[in-house]
CSV table of C-alpha atoms in Angstrom, one decimal:
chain,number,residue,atom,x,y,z
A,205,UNK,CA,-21.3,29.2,-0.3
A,206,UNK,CA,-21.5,27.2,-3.1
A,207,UNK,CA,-19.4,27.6,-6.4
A,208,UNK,CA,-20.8,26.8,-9.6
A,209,UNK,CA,-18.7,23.4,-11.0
A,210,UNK,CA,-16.4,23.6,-8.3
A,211,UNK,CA,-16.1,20.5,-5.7
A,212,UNK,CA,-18.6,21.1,-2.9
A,213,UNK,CA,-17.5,23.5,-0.1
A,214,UNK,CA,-19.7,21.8,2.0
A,215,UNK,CA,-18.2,18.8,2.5
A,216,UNK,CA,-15.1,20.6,3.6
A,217,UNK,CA,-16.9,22.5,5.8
A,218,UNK,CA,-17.8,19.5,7.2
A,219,UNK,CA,-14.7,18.0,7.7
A,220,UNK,CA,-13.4,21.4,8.8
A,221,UNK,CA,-15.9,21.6,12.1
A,222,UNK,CA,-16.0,17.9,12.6
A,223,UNK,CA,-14.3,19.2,16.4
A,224,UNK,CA,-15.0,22.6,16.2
A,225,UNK,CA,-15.3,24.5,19.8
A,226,UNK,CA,-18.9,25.7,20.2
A,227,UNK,CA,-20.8,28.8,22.0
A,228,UNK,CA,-20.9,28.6,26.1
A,229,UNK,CA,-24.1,29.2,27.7
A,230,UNK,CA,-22.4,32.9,28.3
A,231,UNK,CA,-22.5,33.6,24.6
A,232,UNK,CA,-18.6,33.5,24.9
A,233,UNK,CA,-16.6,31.0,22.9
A,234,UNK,CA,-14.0,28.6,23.4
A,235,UNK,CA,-10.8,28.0,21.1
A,236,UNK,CA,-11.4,26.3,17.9
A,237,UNK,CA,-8.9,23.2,16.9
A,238,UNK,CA,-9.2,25.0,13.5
A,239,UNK,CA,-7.3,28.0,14.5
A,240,UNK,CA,-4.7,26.4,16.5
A,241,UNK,CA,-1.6,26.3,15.3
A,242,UNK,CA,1.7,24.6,16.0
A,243,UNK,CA,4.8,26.7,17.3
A,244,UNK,CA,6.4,29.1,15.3
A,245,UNK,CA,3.3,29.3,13.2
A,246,UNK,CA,-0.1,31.3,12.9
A,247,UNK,CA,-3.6,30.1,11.5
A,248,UNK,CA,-4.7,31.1,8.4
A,249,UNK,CA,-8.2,30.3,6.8
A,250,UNK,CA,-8.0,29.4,3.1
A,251,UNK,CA,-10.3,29.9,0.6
A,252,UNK,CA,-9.4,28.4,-2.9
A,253,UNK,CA,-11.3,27.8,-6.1
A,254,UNK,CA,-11.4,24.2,-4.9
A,255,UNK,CA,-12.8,24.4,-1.1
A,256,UNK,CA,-11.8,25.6,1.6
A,257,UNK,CA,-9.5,24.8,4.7
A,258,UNK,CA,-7.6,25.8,7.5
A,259,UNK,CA,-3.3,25.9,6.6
A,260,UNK,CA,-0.5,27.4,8.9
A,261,UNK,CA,1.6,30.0,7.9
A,262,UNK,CA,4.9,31.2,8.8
A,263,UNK,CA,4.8,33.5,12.1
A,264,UNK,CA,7.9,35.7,11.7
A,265,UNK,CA,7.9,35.4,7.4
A,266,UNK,CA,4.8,34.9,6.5
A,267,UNK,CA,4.4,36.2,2.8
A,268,UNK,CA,6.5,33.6,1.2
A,269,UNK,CA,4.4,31.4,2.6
A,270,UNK,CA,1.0,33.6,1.5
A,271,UNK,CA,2.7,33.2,-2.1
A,272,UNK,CA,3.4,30.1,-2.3
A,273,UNK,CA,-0.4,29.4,-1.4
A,274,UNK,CA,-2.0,32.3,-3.6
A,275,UNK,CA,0.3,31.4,-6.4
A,276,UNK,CA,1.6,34.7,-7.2
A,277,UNK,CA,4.6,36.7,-6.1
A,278,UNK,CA,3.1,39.9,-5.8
A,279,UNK,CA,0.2,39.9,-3.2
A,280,UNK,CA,-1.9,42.5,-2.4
A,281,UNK,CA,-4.9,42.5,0.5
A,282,UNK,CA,-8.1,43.6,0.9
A,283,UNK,CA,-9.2,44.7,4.5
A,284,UNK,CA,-12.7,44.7,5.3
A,285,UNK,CA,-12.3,44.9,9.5
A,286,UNK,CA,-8.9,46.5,11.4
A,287,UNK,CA,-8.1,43.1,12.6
A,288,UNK,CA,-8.8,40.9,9.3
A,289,UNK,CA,-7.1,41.1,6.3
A,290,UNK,CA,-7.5,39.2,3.1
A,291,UNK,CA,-4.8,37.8,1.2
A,292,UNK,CA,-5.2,37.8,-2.6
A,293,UNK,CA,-2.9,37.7,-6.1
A,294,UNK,CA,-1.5,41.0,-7.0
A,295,UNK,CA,-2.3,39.6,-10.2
A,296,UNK,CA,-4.8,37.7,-10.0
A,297,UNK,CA,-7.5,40.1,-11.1
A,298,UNK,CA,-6.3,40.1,-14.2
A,299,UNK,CA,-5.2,36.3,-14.3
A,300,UNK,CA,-7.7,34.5,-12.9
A,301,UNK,CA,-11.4,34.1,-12.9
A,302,UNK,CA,-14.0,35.1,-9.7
A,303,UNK,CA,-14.0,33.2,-6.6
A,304,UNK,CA,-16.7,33.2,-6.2
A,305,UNK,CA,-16.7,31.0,-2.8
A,306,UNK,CA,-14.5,33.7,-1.0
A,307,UNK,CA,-16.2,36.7,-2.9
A,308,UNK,CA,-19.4,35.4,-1.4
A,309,UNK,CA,-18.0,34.8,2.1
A,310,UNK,CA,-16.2,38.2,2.4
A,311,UNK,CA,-19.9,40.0,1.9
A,312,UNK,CA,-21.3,37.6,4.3
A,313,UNK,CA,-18.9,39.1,6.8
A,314,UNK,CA,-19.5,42.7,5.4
A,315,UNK,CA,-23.5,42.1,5.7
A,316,UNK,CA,-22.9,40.5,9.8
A,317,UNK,CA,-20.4,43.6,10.3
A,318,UNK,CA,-23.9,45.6,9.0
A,319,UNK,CA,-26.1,44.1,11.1
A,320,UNK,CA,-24.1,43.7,14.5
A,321,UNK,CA,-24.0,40.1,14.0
A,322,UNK,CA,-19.9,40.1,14.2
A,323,UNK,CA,-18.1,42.7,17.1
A,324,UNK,CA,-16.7,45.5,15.4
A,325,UNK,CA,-16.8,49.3,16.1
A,326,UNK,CA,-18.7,52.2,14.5
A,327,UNK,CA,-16.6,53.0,11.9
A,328,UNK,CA,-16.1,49.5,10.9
A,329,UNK,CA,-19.5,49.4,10.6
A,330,UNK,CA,-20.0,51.9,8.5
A,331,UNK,CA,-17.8,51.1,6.3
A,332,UNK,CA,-19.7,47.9,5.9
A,333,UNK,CA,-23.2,49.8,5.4
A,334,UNK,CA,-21.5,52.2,3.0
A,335,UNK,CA,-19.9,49.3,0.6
A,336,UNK,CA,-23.4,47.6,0.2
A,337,UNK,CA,-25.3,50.1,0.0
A,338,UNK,CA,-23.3,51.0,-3.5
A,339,UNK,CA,-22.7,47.3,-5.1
A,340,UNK,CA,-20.2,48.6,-8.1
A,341,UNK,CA,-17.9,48.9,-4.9
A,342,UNK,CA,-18.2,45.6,-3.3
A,343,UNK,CA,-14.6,43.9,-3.3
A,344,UNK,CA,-14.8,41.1,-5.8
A,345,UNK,CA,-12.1,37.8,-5.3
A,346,UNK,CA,-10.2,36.5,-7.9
A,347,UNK,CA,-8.4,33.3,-7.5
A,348,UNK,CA,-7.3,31.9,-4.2
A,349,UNK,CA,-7.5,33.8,-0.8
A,350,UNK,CA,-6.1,33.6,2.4
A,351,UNK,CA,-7.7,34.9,5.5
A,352,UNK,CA,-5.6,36.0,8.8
A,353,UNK,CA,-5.2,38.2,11.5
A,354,UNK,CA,-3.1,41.7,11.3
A,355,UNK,CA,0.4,41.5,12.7
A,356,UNK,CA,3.3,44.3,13.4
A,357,UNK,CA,3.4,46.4,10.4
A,358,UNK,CA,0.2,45.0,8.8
A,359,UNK,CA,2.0,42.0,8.2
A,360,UNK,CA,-0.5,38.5,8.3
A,361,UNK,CA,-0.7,37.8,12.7
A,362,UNK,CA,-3.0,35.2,14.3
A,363,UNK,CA,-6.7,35.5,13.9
A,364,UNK,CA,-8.8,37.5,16.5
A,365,UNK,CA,-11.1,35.7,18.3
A,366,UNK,CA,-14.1,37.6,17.2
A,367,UNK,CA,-13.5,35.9,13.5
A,368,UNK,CA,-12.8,33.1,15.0
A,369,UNK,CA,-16.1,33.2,16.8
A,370,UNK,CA,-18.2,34.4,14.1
A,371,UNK,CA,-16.3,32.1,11.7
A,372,UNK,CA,-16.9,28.6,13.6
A,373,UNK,CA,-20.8,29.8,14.0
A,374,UNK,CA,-21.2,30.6,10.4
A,375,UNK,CA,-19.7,27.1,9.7
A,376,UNK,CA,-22.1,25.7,12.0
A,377,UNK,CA,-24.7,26.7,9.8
A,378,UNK,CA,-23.7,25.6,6.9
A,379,UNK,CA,-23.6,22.0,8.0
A,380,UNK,CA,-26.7,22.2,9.5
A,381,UNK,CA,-27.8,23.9,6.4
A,382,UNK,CA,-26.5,21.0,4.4
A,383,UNK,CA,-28.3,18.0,6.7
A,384,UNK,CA,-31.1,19.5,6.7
A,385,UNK,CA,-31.1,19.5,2.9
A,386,UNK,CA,-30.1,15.9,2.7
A,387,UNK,CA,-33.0,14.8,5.1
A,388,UNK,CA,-36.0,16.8,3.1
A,389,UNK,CA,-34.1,15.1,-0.2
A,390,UNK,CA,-34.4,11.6,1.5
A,391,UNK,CA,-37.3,12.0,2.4
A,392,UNK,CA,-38.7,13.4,-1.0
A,393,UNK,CA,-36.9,10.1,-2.6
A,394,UNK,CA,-37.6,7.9,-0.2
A,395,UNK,CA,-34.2,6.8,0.8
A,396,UNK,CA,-32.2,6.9,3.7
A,397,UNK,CA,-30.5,10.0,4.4
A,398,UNK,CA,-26.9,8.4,5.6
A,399,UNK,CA,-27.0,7.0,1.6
A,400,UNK,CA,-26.8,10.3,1.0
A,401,UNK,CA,-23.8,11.9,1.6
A,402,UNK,CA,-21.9,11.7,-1.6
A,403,UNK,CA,-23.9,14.3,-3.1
A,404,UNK,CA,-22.7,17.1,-4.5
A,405,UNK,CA,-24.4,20.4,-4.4
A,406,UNK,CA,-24.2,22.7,-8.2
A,407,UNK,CA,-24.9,26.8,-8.2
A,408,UNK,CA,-27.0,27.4,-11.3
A,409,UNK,CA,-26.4,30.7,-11.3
């Protein structure tokens, strides 16, 4: 997912999985450190023009804190699944330019919805198939976004484990996308990969 002049998501990635639970044997997964939050809080994931990151949100008044992090007082959300909602400026469309980071991520999730590569049910499915199949439909992000679970009332609740799943593999992916990258590099070069690291990644799109 990367952004064109924008830091490089990767390295957060990277530093966002550096403990991250993995897939049992039994294709069931364990609880990520990522999503765990501390009492009287939910687990939110973040996706600003700068990176992204795991933050904790209020869990009985969340949209102040959704606000605060969105930078607008008037919020409005996007829900692609039942259980998943996306958090974005009421504004913002207006106000600020494409994100293209979460814009990109959200029709990942879309596309795995699609393809049964993330649990969801028929209709959920189809909704999926019928936004990408027309792509003047396809939500577009503007500004920063915050990722949660649905609570009482559609209000932001903890994130389902199926996100959580498919979220912590996707990321998994990415890294070893990224090291992958770095070792054909070093080799191309001739230099050691681990004298690599500091490089950032551009979209010249």
């Amino acid at each position: 997912m990367p952004e064109s002049g924008q830091p490089d998501i990767i390295d957060r990635i990277d530093a966002l999985t550096d403990d991250a639970a993995t897939w049992s044997a039994g294709g069931e997964h364990t609880h990520t450190w990522w999503a765990t939050a501390t009492e009287g809080a939910i687990a939110a994931v973040e996706l600003s023009t700068a990176g992204l990151g795991s933050v904790e949100l209020s869990e009985t008044e969340p949209d102040g804190d959704i606000a605060r992090r969105i930078g607008d007082p008037g919020v409005d959300r996007i829900s692609p699944l039942y259980r998943v909602q996306f958090w974005v400026g009421g504004n913002s469309m207006a106000t600020c330019p494409v994100n293209t980071g979460a814009t990109t991520f959200l029709h990942r999730l879309l596309i795995d919805v699609r393809d049964g590569d993330y649990v969801a049910s028929d209709a959920e499915r189809e909704h999926a198939r019928t936004l990408l199949d027309t792509p003047d439909t396809l939500p577009m992000i503007h500004g920063p976004c915050l990722i949660t679970g649905v609570g009482e009332d559609s209000s932001a609740g903890p994130l389902e484990e199926n996100f959580q799943g498919w979220f912590t593999t996707l990321l998994d992916q990415l890294v070893q996308m990224r090291h992958e990258l770095l070792d054909a590099i070093a080799r191309e070069i001739g230099v050691p990969a681990d004298r690599l690291g500091g490089l950032v990644f551009l979209s010249l799109d």
